[in-house]
C-alpha positions as CSV (number, residue, x, y, z in Angstrom):
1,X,199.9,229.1,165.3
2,X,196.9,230.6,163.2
3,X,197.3,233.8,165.0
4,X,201.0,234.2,164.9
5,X,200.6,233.8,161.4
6,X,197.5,236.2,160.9
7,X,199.6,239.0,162.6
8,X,202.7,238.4,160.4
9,X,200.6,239.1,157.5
10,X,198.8,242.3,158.9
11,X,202.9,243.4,160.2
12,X,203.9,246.6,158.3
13,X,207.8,247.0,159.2
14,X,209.3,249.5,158.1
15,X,213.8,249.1,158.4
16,X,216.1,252.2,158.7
17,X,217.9,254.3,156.3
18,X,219.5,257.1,156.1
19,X,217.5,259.8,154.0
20,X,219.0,261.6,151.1
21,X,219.7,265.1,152.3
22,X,217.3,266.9,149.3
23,X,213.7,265.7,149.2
24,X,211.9,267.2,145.7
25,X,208.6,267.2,145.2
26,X,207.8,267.0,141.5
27,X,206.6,270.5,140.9
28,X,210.0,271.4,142.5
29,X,211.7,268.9,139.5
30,X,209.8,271.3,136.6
31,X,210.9,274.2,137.9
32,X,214.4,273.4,139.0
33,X,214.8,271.7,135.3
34,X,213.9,275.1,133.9
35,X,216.9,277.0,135.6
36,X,219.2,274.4,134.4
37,X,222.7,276.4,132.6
38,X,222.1,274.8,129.5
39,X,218.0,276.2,129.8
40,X,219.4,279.7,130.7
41,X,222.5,279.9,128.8
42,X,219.7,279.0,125.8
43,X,217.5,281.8,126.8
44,X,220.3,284.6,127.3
45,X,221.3,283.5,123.4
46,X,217.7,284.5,122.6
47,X,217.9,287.9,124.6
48,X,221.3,288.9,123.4
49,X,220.6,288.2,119.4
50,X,217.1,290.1,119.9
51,X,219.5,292.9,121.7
52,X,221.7,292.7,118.8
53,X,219.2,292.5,115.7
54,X,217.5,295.3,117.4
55,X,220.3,297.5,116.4
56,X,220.5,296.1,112.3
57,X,221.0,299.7,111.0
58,X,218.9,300.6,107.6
59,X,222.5,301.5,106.1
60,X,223.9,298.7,104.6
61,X,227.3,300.6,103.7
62,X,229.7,302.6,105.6
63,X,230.6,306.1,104.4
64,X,234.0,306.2,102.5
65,X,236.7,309.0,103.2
66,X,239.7,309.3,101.3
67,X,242.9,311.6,101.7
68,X,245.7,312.2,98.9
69,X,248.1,314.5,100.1
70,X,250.9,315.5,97.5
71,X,253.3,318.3,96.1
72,X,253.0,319.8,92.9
73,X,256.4,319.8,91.7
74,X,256.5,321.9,88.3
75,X,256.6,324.3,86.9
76,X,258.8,326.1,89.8
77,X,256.8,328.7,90.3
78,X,253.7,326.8,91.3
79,X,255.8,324.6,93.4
80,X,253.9,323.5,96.9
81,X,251.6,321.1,98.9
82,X,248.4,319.6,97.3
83,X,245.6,317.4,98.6
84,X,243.1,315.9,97.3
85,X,239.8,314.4,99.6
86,X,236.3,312.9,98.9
87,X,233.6,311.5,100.4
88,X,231.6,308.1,99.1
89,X,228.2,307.0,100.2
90,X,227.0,303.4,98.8
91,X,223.2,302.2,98.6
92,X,222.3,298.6,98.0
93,X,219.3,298.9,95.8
94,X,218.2,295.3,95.6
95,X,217.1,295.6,99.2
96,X,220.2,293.8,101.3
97,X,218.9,296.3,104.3
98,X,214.6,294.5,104.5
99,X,216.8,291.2,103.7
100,X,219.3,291.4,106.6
101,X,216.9,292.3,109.1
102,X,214.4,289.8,108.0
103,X,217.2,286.9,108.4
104,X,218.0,288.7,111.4
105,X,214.8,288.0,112.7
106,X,214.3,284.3,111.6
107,X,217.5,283.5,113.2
108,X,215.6,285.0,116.2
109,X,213.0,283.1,116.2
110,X,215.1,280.0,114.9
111,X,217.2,280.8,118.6
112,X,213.8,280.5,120.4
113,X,212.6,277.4,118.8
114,X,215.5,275.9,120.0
115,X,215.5,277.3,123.5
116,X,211.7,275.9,123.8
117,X,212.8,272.6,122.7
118,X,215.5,272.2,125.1
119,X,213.1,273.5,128.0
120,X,210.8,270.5,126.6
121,X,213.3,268.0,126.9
122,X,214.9,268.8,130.2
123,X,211.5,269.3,131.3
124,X,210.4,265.6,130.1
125,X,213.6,264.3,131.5
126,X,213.4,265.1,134.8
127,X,209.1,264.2,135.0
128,X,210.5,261.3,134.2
129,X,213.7,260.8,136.3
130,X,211.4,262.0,139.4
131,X,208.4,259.7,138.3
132,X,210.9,256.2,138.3
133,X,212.2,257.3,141.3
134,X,209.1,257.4,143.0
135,X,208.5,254.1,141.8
136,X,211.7,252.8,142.9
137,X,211.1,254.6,146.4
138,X,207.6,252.9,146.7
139,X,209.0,249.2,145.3
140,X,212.1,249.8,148.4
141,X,209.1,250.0,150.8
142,X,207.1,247.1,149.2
143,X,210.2,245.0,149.9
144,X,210.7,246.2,153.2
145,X,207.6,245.2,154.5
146,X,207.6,242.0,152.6
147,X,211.0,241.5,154.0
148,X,209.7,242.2,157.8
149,X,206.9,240.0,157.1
150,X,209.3,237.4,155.9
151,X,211.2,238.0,159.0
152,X,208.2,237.3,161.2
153,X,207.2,234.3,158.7
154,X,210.5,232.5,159.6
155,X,210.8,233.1,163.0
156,X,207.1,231.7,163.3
157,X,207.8,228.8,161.6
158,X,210.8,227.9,163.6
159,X,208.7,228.3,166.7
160,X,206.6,226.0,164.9
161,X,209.0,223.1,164.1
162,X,210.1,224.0,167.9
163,X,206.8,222.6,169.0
164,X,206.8,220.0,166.2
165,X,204.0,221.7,164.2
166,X,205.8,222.2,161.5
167,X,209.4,219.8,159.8
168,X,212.9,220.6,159.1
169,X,212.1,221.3,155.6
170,X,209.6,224.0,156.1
171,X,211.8,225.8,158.6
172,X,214.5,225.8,155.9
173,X,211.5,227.3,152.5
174,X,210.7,229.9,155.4
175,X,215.0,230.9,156.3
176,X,215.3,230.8,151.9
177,X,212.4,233.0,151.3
178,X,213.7,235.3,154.3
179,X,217.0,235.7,152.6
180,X,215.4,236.6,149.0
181,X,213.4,239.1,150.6
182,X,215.8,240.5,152.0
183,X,217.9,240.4,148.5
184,X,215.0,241.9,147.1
185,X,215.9,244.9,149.6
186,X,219.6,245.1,148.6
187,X,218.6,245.5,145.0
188,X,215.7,247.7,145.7
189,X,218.4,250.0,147.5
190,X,220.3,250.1,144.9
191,X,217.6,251.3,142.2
192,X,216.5,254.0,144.4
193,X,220.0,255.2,145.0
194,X,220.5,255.3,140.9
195,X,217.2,256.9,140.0
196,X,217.7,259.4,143.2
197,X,221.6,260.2,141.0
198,X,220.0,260.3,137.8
199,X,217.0,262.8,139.3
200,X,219.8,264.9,140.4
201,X,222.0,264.8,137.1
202,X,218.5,265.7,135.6
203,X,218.2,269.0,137.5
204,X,222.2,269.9,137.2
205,X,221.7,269.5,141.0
206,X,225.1,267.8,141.8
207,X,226.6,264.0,142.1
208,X,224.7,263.3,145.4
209,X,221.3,261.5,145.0
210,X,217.8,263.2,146.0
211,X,215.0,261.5,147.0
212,X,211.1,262.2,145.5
213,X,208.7,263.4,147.7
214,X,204.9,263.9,147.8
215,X,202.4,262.3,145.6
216,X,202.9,261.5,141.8
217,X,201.3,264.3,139.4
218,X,197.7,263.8,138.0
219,X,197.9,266.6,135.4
220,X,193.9,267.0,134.0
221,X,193.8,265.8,130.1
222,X,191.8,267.1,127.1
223,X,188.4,265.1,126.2
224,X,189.3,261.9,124.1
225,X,187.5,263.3,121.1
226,X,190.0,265.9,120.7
227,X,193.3,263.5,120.8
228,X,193.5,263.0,117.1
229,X,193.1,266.9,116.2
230,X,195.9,267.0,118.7
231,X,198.2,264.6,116.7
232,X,197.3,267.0,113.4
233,X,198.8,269.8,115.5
234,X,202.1,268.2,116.3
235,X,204.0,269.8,113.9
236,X,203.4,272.8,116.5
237,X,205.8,270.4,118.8
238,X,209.0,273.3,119.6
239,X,211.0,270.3,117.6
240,X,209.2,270.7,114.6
241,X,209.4,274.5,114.7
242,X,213.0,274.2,114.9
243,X,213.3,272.3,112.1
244,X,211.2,274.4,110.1
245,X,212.8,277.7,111.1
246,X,216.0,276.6,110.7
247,X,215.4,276.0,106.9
248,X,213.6,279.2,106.9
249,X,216.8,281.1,108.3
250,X,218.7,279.3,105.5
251,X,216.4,280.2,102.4
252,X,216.6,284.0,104.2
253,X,220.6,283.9,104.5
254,X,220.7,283.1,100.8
255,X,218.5,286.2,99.9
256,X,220.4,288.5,101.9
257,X,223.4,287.0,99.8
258,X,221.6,287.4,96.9
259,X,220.8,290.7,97.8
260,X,224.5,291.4,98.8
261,X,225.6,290.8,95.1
262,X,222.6,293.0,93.4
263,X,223.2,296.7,92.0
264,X,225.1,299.1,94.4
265,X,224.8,302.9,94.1
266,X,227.8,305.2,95.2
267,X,227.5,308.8,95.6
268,X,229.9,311.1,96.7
269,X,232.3,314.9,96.6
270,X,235.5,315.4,96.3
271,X,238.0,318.6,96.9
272,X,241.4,319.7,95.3
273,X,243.9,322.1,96.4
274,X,245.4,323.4,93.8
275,X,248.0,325.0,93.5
276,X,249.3,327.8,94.5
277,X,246.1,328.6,95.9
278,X,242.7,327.2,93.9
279,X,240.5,324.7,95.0
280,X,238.8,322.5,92.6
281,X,235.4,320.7,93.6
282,X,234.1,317.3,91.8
283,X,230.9,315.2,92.0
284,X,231.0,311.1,92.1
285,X,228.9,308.7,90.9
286,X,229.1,305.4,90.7
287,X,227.4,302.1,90.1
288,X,228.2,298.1,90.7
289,X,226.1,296.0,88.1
290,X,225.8,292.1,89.4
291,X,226.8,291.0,85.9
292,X,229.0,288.5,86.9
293,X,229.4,287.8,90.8
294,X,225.7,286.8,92.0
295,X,226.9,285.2,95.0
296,X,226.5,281.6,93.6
297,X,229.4,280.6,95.6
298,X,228.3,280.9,98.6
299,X,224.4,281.0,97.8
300,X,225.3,277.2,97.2
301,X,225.9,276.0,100.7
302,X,222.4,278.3,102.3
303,X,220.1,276.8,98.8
304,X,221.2,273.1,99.5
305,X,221.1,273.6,103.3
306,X,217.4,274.7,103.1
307,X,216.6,271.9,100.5
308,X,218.2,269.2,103.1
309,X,216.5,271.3,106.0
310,X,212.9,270.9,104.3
311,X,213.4,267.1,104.7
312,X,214.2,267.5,107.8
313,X,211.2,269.0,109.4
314,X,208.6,266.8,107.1
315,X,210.6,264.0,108.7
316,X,210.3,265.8,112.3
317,X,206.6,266.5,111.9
318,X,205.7,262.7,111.5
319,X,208.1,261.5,113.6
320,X,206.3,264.3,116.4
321,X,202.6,263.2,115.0
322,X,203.7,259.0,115.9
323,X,205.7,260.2,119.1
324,X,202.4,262.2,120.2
325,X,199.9,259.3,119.4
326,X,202.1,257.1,120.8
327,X,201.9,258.9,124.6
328,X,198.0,259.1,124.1
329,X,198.1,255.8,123.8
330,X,199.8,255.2,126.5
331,X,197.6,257.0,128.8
332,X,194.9,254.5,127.9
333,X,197.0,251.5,128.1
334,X,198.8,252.0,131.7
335,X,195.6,252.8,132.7
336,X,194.0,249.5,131.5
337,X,197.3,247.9,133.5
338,X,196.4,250.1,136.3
339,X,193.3,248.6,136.7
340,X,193.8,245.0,135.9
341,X,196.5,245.0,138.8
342,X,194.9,246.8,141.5
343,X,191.1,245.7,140.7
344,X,191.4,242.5,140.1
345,X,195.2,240.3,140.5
346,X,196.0,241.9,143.8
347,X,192.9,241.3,145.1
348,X,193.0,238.1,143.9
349,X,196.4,237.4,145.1
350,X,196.1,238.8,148.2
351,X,192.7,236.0,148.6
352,X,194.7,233.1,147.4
353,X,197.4,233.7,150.2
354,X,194.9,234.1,153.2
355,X,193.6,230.8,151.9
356,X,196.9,229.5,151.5
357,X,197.6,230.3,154.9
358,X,194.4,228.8,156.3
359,X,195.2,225.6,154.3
360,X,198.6,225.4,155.6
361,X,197.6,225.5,159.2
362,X,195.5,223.0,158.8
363,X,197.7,220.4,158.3
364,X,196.3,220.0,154.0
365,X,199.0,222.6,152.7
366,X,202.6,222.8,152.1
367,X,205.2,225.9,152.9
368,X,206.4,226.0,149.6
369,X,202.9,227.0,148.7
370,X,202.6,229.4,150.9
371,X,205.9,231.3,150.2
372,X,204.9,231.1,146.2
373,X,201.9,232.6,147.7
374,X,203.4,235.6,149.5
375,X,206.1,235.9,146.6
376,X,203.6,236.4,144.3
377,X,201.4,238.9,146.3
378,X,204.9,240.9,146.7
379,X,205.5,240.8,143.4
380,X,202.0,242.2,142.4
381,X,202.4,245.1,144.8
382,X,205.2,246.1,143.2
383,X,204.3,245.8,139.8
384,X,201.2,248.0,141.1
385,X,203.8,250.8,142.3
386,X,205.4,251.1,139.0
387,X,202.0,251.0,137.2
388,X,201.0,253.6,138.9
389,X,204.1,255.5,137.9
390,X,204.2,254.7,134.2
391,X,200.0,256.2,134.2
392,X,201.6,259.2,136.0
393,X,204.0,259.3,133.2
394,X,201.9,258.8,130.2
395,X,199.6,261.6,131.5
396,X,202.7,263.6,132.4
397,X,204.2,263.4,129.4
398,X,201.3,264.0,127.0
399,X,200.1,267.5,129.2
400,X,203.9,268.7,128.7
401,X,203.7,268.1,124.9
402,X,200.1,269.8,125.0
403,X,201.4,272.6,126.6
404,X,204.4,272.8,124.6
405,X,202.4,272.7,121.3
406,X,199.9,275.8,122.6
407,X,203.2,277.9,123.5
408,X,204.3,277.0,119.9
409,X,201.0,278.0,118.7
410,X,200.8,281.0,120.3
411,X,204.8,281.9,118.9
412,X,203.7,281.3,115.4
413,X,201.0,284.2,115.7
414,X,203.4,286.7,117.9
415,X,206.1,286.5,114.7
């Protein structure tokens, strides 16, 4: 019986499935997430308003023609058609033309900051949606072999009560553990089918589930020393920026406002027929004072918007700064829980059951100890699976932030 038992636990059975019919590695996930609609239709805003705000004319007013036709009535011998035309020209000259351009442009760049942040985030959420279906693909195989293994267990221990080596009882622990394993499967199944769904609702890819290939990611960190300079920068984070540029577009809206209510100048000629057959020729001035309308009105919604804005981003940056620190932690931590389980309580586990095993078949051991044995060792290798994945993660996560914060950086100085 010792060596029917010492091949069970070296079996590595494998059960069918049918494959999803997209495998995605996870650079493939990063770059599909980038051609995402809402990722393109965000970058097409950006091209069209720098299209648009490329062609802000320096005029702030339109020309003005005017037409007065007429008849000059008396006296009758002067009777016959009149007109009368001019021709206005208006110039803002508290500098509406620098201000609309200049809002122009901070909406711009407000557009991009928002276009980066939702790269980030579809980005983040499909590293992520790839990286716990990985997991859930490796935890499916863990219980697959463990259920083969229990298969094998069983059927060995019923050989073994067959030749009285082994009772009733332990025949029945064996069949039981059998059965869990194989629920174990079922539910396993069913993970990998959601996170494979949620990968593909990640990636816009459709309502059939992929599956993850290739290895998880390893991206290469900054030196520890430099993590809390790192956290200082956050507020380069494309959220932050967002924030911030938003409530700059909102203080530059209100002075173009402001400038739209400030002192107009209006040149302009005008022509007269008159009759029967003189022409008379007239200059035009003319000038709007802001003595009354300053544009408080509607200066009142941009002025409170920026106020509440302001809060906003201060709230943003330390909310980036704790979110940041937080992942850098993280990378330390699943790394700690990385090594704890595959260093030393697998190892350990996986000596307790050989031991177990050893007992058992000499006659000194119980079944039940066994299968708490082997249920344990399962349950390690799959907590070592998704340990893996949530270090993967962490790293992930904090290089995409990194990178996100340098392309922020590297904005700031184009503007």
């Amino acid at each position: 019986m010792s060596v029917l038992l010492a091949a069970s636990l070296a079996a590595n059975v494998a059960l069918a499935v049918t494959a999803p019919s997209k495998v995605v590695s996870f650079d493939d996930a990063i770059g599909l997430s980038a051609a995402s609609p809402d990722v393109q239709g965000a970058r097409r805003a950006v091209e069209k308003k720098h299209e648009m705000t490329s062609r802000i004319s320096s005029m702030t007013e339109n020309p003005q023609i005017y037409l007065q036709p007429g008849m000059r009535l008396l006296p009758a011998e002067n009777k016959g058609w009149e007109v009368q035309g001019s021709v206005m020209q208006s110039w803002n000259l508290a500098g509406l033309a620098s201000a609309r351009k200049n809002a122009a442009s901070v909406e711009a760049a407000e557009l991009s900051a928002e276009a980066r942040a939702l790269a980030l985030s579809r980005r983040l959420g499909a590293a992520r949606a790839w990286i716990d279906l990985w997991a859930a693909q490796r935890t499916l195989e863990v219980a697959r072999r463990e259920a083969a293994l229990g298969g094998d267990f069983a059927r060995l221990v019923d050989k073994a009560l067959a030749a009285s080596a082994a009772t009733k009882a332990d025949a029945a622990d064996a069949r039981a553990y059998h059965a869990e394993a194989r629920l174990v499967v079922i539910g396993a199944e069913g993970e990998v089918f959601e996170r494979g769904l949620e990968l593909s609702r990640a990636l816009a890819a459709g309502a059939e589930p992929v599956a993850a290939g290739g290895d998880l990611p390893s991206p290469a960190l900054p030196a520890r020393a430099t993590w809390p300079g790192a956290v200082r920068r956050a507020s380069a984070l494309p959220s932050v920026q967002k924030k911030a540029l938003a409530a700059e577009a909102e203080r530059a809206r209100d002075a173009e406002e402001r400038a739209a209510r400030g002192t107009v100048l209006s040149l302009g000629v005008a022509v007269q027929r008159d009759s029967p057959g003189g022409f008379v020729a007239y200059g035009a001035l003319g000038l709007t004072l802001p003595t009354f309308n300053r544009g408080e009105r509607e200066r009142s919604v941009t002025a409170a918007r920026a106020a509440q804005l302001e809060g906003d981003k201060q709230r943003e940056a330390a909310d980036a700064a704790a979110d940041l620190a937080m992942a850098l932690h993280e990378v330390e931590h699943t790394q700690e829980v990385l090594d704890a389980l595959q260093n030393e309580i697998l190892p350990a586990l996986d000596e307790g059951l050989a031991a177990r095993v050893r007992i058992f078949e000499g006659g000194e051991g119980t079944i039940l100890e066994v299968v708490q044995a082997r249920r344990n060792a399962a349950a390690a290798r799959g907590r070592l699976e998704r340990a893996r994945a949530e270090n993967a993660w962490a790293k992930v996560k904090v290089f995409l932030l990194l990178a996100a914060m340098d392309a922020g950086k590297a904005g700031e100085k184009a503007r």
